[in-house]
Amino acid sequence: MPSRDLHEENRLAWNAATDAHNSHKADQARFFREGGDTLFPEEVELLGDLAGVTLVHLQCNAGQDTLSLARRGATATGVDISDTAIAFARQLSADAGIPATFVRADVYDWLAEAARGGRQFDAAFSSYGALCWLSDIRAWARGVAGILRPGGRLVVVEFHPFAMIFDEQWQHKYPYFGDGKPSTWDEGIGDYVAMAGTALAPSGYVEGVQSFKNPHRSHEWQWGLGDLVTAVLDAGLALTALKEYPYSNGAKQFEGMRELAGKRMVPPDGVPNLPLMYGLVARR
Ligand SMILES: C[S@@+](CC[C@H](N)C(=O)[O-])C[C@H]1O[C@@H](n2cnc3c(N)ncnc32)[C@H](O)[C@@H]1O
């Protein structure tokens, strides 16, 4: 069962964090009007041709990737629990001149509502720090299967759960197996955009909010690769791609990470490689 009370606390934490994150990004509407695109090659490859595709972007945050998907030809709907993120996304869509639909909802509620309404999408997409906010991965996968047309695809690009066992100093501090239980962070969601600098601000980095402290705590769930794949298969989807990558796009989660071309972050020199991201495609 999804833990909606914890999702609500996360909504408050995301509202506060999203304001701080966007305060560091220079004129994003202009970036899009001038042809900007926030997608990385991994999701572009896994999503394939988007011309004429009906797509739902689950947990879209402030909509930058949703607009990039729409720019590539998708009829895009972004869904997110954060009021601030959805308000920002709607304004950005209007200011950038890229039409897309944005809905503020808990993803579980939206999936149930869309299935009740008989809605069928060609593609569902979720990426970069989305799955850790899901309190019930199996219910989520069933919900996604319920809104895909036959042949429709789920595409996930995520930070690798194996890397989540490390603290910032690469010490093995956290368990790999989350057992479906939440981890609660009293400090809530931090200002990781400020920490990443230009890597997460493609429109340009500006000083913005300083010394951000989130007044709301947050709750996350650790889903292993086996949890996700099993949930997807049990939901009746067929796995067609599962890739692991030795770098993470845009996010320097650990001390001493080096930045390669294309904002690919890798471990410091001398540290053996490890999986830092994965991509999954499954079809109904
Ligand atoms: C790290 S962000 C995802 C960023 C995204 N990849 C993008 O395109 O910018 C995680 C998002 O999940 C959303 N979220 C967390 N729990 C949710 C829930 N239960 N239902 C819908 N959205 C949720 C948060 O509001 C936040 O915007």
PDB file of N, CA, C and O in Angstrom, residues 40-83:
ATOM      1  N   PHE A  40      19.537  13.912 -21.550  1.00  0.00           N
ATOM      2  CA  PHE A  40      20.843  13.283 -21.758  1.00  0.00           C
ATOM      3  C   PHE A  40      20.701  12.202 -22.837  1.00  0.00           C
ATOM      4  O   PHE A  40      19.591  11.696 -23.091  1.00  0.00           O
ATOM      5  N   PRO A  41      21.826  11.799 -23.446  1.00  0.00           N
ATOM      6  CA  PRO A  41      21.755  10.819 -24.545  1.00  0.00           C
ATOM      7  C   PRO A  41      21.145   9.477 -24.127  1.00  0.00           C
ATOM      8  O   PRO A  41      20.518   8.811 -24.950  1.00  0.00           O
ATOM      9  N   GLU A  42      21.301   9.099 -22.861  1.00  0.00           N
ATOM     10  CA  GLU A  42      20.802   7.781 -22.424  1.00  0.00           C
ATOM     11  C   GLU A  42      19.284   7.699 -22.565  1.00  0.00           C
ATOM     12  O   GLU A  42      18.747   6.733 -23.103  1.00  0.00           O
ATOM     13  N   GLU A  43      18.554   8.703 -22.058  1.00  0.00           N
ATOM     14  CA  GLU A  43      17.087   8.629 -22.162  1.00  0.00           C
ATOM     15  C   GLU A  43      16.625   8.851 -23.604  1.00  0.00           C
ATOM     16  O   GLU A  43      15.643   8.266 -24.051  1.00  0.00           O
ATOM     17  N   VAL A  44      17.364   9.680 -24.333  1.00  0.00           N
ATOM     18  CA  VAL A  44      16.997   9.911 -25.741  1.00  0.00           C
ATOM     19  C   VAL A  44      17.077   8.588 -26.500  1.00  0.00           C
ATOM     20  O   VAL A  44      16.164   8.233 -27.263  1.00  0.00           O
ATOM     21  N   GLU A  45      18.141   7.830 -26.248  1.00  0.00           N
ATOM     22  CA  GLU A  45      18.295   6.545 -26.943  1.00  0.00           C
ATOM     23  C   GLU A  45      17.197   5.554 -26.515  1.00  0.00           C
ATOM     24  O   GLU A  45      16.562   4.909 -27.359  1.00  0.00           O
ATOM     25  N   LEU A  46      16.959   5.448 -25.209  1.00  0.00           N
ATOM     26  CA  LEU A  46      15.990   4.452 -24.728  1.00  0.00           C
ATOM     27  C   LEU A  46      14.553   4.825 -25.109  1.00  0.00           C
ATOM     28  O   LEU A  46      13.726   3.936 -25.343  1.00  0.00           O
ATOM     29  N   LEU A  47      14.259   6.115 -25.165  1.00  0.00           N
ATOM     30  CA  LEU A  47      12.895   6.534 -25.527  1.00  0.00           C
ATOM     31  C   LEU A  47      12.613   6.347 -27.012  1.00  0.00           C
ATOM     32  O   LEU A  47      11.474   6.121 -27.414  1.00  0.00           O
ATOM     33  N   GLY A  48      13.650   6.463 -27.824  1.00  0.00           N
ATOM     34  CA  GLY A  48      13.460   6.301 -29.268  1.00  0.00           C
ATOM     35  C   GLY A  48      12.727   7.501 -29.859  1.00  0.00           C
ATOM     36  O   GLY A  48      12.597   8.564 -29.241  1.00  0.00           O
ATOM     37  N   ASP A  49      12.194   7.286 -31.049  1.00  0.00           N
ATOM     38  CA  ASP A  49      11.539   8.366 -31.776  1.00  0.00           C
ATOM     39  C   ASP A  49      10.289   8.831 -31.023  1.00  0.00           C
ATOM     40  O   ASP A  49       9.433   8.007 -30.666  1.00  0.00           O
ATOM     41  N   LEU A  50      10.179  10.127 -30.799  1.00  0.00           N
ATOM     42  CA  LEU A  50       9.040  10.644 -30.027  1.00  0.00           C
ATOM     43  C   LEU A  50       8.001  11.355 -30.885  1.00  0.00           C
ATOM     44  O   LEU A  50       6.997  11.846 -30.361  1.00  0.00           O
ATOM     45  N   ALA A  51       8.214  11.383 -32.170  1.00  0.00           N
ATOM     46  CA  ALA A  51       7.272  12.097 -33.045  1.00  0.00           C
ATOM     47  C   ALA A  51       5.885  11.466 -32.934  1.00  0.00           C
ATOM     48  O   ALA A  51       5.719  10.257 -33.146  1.00  0.00           O
ATOM     49  N   GLY A  52       4.915  12.264 -32.537  1.00  0.00           N
ATOM     50  CA  GLY A  52       3.531  11.806 -32.469  1.00  0.00           C
ATOM     51  C   GLY A  52       3.223  10.864 -31.302  1.00  0.00           C
ATOM     52  O   GLY A  52       2.131  10.289 -31.239  1.00  0.00           O
ATOM     53  N   VAL A  53       4.159  10.730 -30.370  1.00  0.00           N
ATOM     54  CA  VAL A  53       3.989   9.791 -29.255  1.00  0.00           C
ATOM     55  C   VAL A  53       3.242  10.470 -28.097  1.00  0.00           C
ATOM     56  O   VAL A  53       3.588  11.590 -27.708  1.00  0.00           O
ATOM     57  N   THR A  54       2.232   9.801 -27.539  1.00  0.00           N
ATOM     58  CA  THR A  54       1.606  10.324 -26.326  1.00  0.00           C
ATOM     59  C   THR A  54       2.415   9.810 -25.140  1.00  0.00           C
ATOM     60  O   THR A  54       2.612   8.602 -24.970  1.00  0.00           O
ATOM     61  N   LEU A  55       2.891  10.740 -24.336  1.00  0.00           N
ATOM     62  CA  LEU A  55       3.864  10.375 -23.297  1.00  0.00           C
ATOM     63  C   LEU A  55       3.473  10.999 -21.965  1.00  0.00           C
ATOM     64  O   LEU A  55       3.101  12.176 -21.923  1.00  0.00           O
ATOM     65  N   VAL A  56       3.560  10.219 -20.883  1.00  0.00           N
ATOM     66  CA  VAL A  56       3.413  10.807 -19.562  1.00  0.00           C
ATOM     67  C   VAL A  56       4.768  10.762 -18.873  1.00  0.00           C
ATOM     68  O   VAL A  56       5.443   9.731 -18.853  1.00  0.00           O
ATOM     69  N   HIS A  57       5.160  11.925 -18.359  1.00  0.00           N
ATOM     70  CA  HIS A  57       6.411  12.036 -17.616  1.00  0.00           C
ATOM     71  C   HIS A  57       6.042  12.040 -16.137  1.00  0.00           C
ATOM     72  O   HIS A  57       5.514  13.030 -15.627  1.00  0.00           O
ATOM     73  N   LEU A  58       6.307  10.914 -15.497  1.00  0.00           N
ATOM     74  CA  LEU A  58       5.927  10.759 -14.090  1.00  0.00           C
ATOM     75  C   LEU A  58       6.996  11.380 -13.191  1.00  0.00           C
ATOM     76  O   LEU A  58       8.181  11.140 -13.374  1.00  0.00           O
ATOM     77  N   GLN A  59       6.550  12.178 -12.226  1.00  0.00           N
ATOM     78  CA  GLN A  59       7.447  12.897 -11.304  1.00  0.00           C
ATOM     79  C   GLN A  59       8.359  13.864 -12.080  1.00  0.00           C
ATOM     80  O   GLN A  59       9.583  13.802 -12.005  1.00  0.00           O
ATOM     81  N   CYS A  60       7.698  14.739 -12.794  1.00  0.00           N
ATOM     82  CA  CYS A  60       8.375  15.616 -13.753  1.00  0.00           C
ATOM     83  C   CYS A  60       9.045  16.816 -13.118  1.00  0.00           C
ATOM     84  O   CYS A  60       9.707  17.587 -13.819  1.00  0.00           O
ATOM     85  N   ASN A  61       8.864  17.031 -11.811  1.00  0.00           N
ATOM     86  CA  ASN A  61       9.375  18.209 -11.125  1.00  0.00           C
ATOM     87  C   ASN A  61       8.956  19.466 -11.904  1.00  0.00           C
ATOM     88  O   ASN A  61       7.794  19.591 -12.271  1.00  0.00           O
ATOM     89  N   ALA A  62       9.866  20.404 -12.159  1.00  0.00           N
ATOM     90  CA  ALA A  62       9.473  21.694 -12.731  1.00  0.00           C
ATOM     91  C   ALA A  62       9.368  21.671 -14.255  1.00  0.00           C
ATOM     92  O   ALA A  62       9.278  22.721 -14.894  1.00  0.00           O
ATOM     93  N   GLY A  63       9.383  20.473 -14.836  1.00  0.00           N
ATOM     94  CA  GLY A  63       8.957  20.320 -16.225  1.00  0.00           C
ATOM     95  C   GLY A  63      10.009  20.530 -17.303  1.00  0.00           C
ATOM     96  O   GLY A  63       9.686  20.448 -18.493  1.00  0.00           O
ATOM     97  N   GLN A  64      11.259  20.741 -16.912  1.00  0.00           N
ATOM     98  CA  GLN A  64      12.262  21.023 -17.950  1.00  0.00           C
ATOM     99  C   GLN A  64      12.423  19.842 -18.906  1.00  0.00           C
ATOM    100  O   GLN A  64      12.478  20.027 -20.129  1.00  0.00           O
ATOM    101  N   ASP A  65      12.497  18.622 -18.345  1.00  0.00           N
ATOM    102  CA  ASP A  65      12.643  17.452 -19.225  1.00  0.00           C
ATOM    103  C   ASP A  65      11.352  17.206 -20.006  1.00  0.00           C
ATOM    104  O   ASP A  65      11.388  16.795 -21.168  1.00  0.00           O
ATOM    105  N   THR A  66      10.206  17.470 -19.386  1.00  0.00           N
ATOM    106  CA  THR A  66       8.925  17.296 -20.084  1.00  0.00           C
ATOM    107  C   THR A  66       8.875  18.182 -21.323  1.00  0.00           C
ATOM    108  O   THR A  66       8.446  17.750 -22.398  1.00  0.00           O
ATOM    109  N   LEU A  67       9.314  19.430 -21.170  1.00  0.00           N
ATOM    110  CA  LEU A  67       9.304  20.350 -22.315  1.00  0.00           C
ATOM    111  C   LEU A  67      10.305  19.905 -23.378  1.00  0.00           C
ATOM    112  O   LEU A  67      10.046  20.036 -24.580  1.00  0.00           O
ATOM    113  N   SER A  68      11.419  19.352 -22.938  1.00  0.00           N
ATOM    114  CA  SER A  68      12.400  18.845 -23.914  1.00  0.00           C
ATOM    115  C   SER A  68      11.817  17.664 -24.691  1.00  0.00           C
ATOM    116  O   SER A  68      12.079  17.504 -25.882  1.00  0.00           O
ATOM    117  N   LEU A  69      11.016  16.835 -24.001  1.00  0.00           N
ATOM    118  CA  LEU A  69      10.362  15.702 -24.673  1.00  0.00           C
ATOM    119  C   LEU A  69       9.302  16.211 -25.649  1.00  0.00           C
ATOM    120  O   LEU A  69       9.162  15.694 -26.768  1.00  0.00           O
ATOM    121  N   ALA A  70       8.565  17.233 -25.219  1.00  0.00           N
ATOM    122  CA  ALA A  70       7.535  17.814 -26.094  1.00  0.00           C
ATOM    123  C   ALA A  70       8.190  18.438 -27.326  1.00  0.00           C
ATOM    124  O   ALA A  70       7.700  18.305 -28.450  1.00  0.00           O
ATOM    125  N   ARG A  71       9.305  19.084 -27.117  1.00  0.00           N
ATOM    126  CA  ARG A  71      10.038  19.705 -28.229  1.00  0.00           C
ATOM    127  C   ARG A  71      10.432  18.664 -29.267  1.00  0.00           C
ATOM    128  O   ARG A  71      10.538  18.936 -30.455  1.00  0.00           O
ATOM    129  N   ARG A  72      10.663  17.409 -28.813  1.00  0.00           N
ATOM    130  CA  ARG A  72      11.047  16.327 -29.728  1.00  0.00           C
ATOM    131  C   ARG A  72       9.842  15.645 -30.370  1.00  0.00           C
ATOM    132  O   ARG A  72       9.990  14.589 -30.978  1.00  0.00           O
ATOM    133  N   GLY A  73       8.661  16.201 -30.154  1.00  0.00           N
ATOM    134  CA  GLY A  73       7.509  15.702 -30.902  1.00  0.00           C
ATOM    135  C   GLY A  73       6.476  14.969 -30.076  1.00  0.00           C
ATOM    136  O   GLY A  73       5.410  14.604 -30.596  1.00  0.00           O
ATOM    137  N   ALA A  74       6.761  14.726 -28.784  1.00  0.00           N
ATOM    138  CA  ALA A  74       5.784  14.011 -27.956  1.00  0.00           C
ATOM    139  C   ALA A  74       4.638  14.948 -27.562  1.00  0.00           C
ATOM    140  O   ALA A  74       4.830  16.147 -27.381  1.00  0.00           O
ATOM    141  N   THR A  75       3.446  14.368 -27.426  1.00  0.00           N
ATOM    142  CA  THR A  75       2.345  15.070 -26.772  1.00  0.00           C
ATOM    143  C   THR A  75       2.495  14.722 -25.303  1.00  0.00           C
ATOM    144  O   THR A  75       2.200  13.599 -24.877  1.00  0.00           O
ATOM    145  N   ALA A  76       3.045  15.666 -24.527  1.00  0.00           N
ATOM    146  CA  ALA A  76       3.550  15.323 -23.201  1.00  0.00           C
ATOM    147  C   ALA A  76       2.659  15.813 -22.070  1.00  0.00           C
ATOM    148  O   ALA A  76       2.170  16.943 -22.092  1.00  0.00           O
ATOM    149  N   THR A  77       2.493  14.924 -21.070  1.00  0.00           N
ATOM    150  CA  THR A  77       1.823  15.267 -19.823  1.00  0.00           C
ATOM    151  C   THR A  77       2.814  15.036 -18.693  1.00  0.00           C
ATOM    152  O   THR A  77       3.382  13.948 -18.590  1.00  0.00           O
ATOM    153  N   GLY A  78       3.030  16.041 -17.873  1.00  0.00           N
ATOM    154  CA  GLY A  78       3.909  15.897 -16.716  1.00  0.00           C
ATOM    155  C   GLY A  78       3.072  15.808 -15.453  1.00  0.00           C
ATOM    156  O   GLY A  78       2.098  16.542 -15.299  1.00  0.00           O
ATOM    157  N   VAL A  79       3.464  14.894 -14.563  1.00  0.00           N
ATOM    158  CA  VAL A  79       2.725  14.700 -13.310  1.00  0.00           C
ATOM    159  C   VAL A  79       3.707  14.821 -12.150  1.00  0.00           C
ATOM    160  O   VAL A  79       4.777  14.200 -12.179  1.00  0.00           O
ATOM    161  N   ASP A  80       3.344  15.604 -11.150  1.00  0.00           N
ATOM    162  CA  ASP A  80       4.214  15.721  -9.970  1.00  0.00           C
ATOM    163  C   ASP A  80       3.376  16.108  -8.762  1.00  0.00           C
ATOM    164  O   ASP A  80       2.369  16.806  -8.901  1.00  0.00           O
ATOM    165  N   ILE A  81       3.837  15.693  -7.589  1.00  0.00           N
ATOM    166  CA  ILE A  81       3.086  15.982  -6.360  1.00  0.00           C
ATOM    167  C   ILE A  81       3.325  17.415  -5.870  1.00  0.00           C
ATOM    168  O   ILE A  81       2.515  17.948  -5.098  1.00  0.00           O
ATOM    169  N   SER A  82       4.395  18.041  -6.335  1.00  0.00           N
ATOM    170  CA  SER A  82       4.764  19.351  -5.784  1.00  0.00           C
ATOM    171  C   SER A  82       3.994  20.484  -6.459  1.00  0.00           C
ATOM    172  O   SER A  82       4.078  20.669  -7.674  1.00  0.00           O
ATOM    173  N   ASP A  83       3.285  21.275  -5.639  1.00  0.00           N
ATOM    174  CA  ASP A  83       2.534  22.438  -6.140  1.00  0.00           C
ATOM    175  C   ASP A  83       3.481  23.432  -6.800  1.00  0.00           C
ATOM    176  O   ASP A  83       3.206  23.972  -7.876  1.00  0.00           O
TER     177      ASP A  83
END
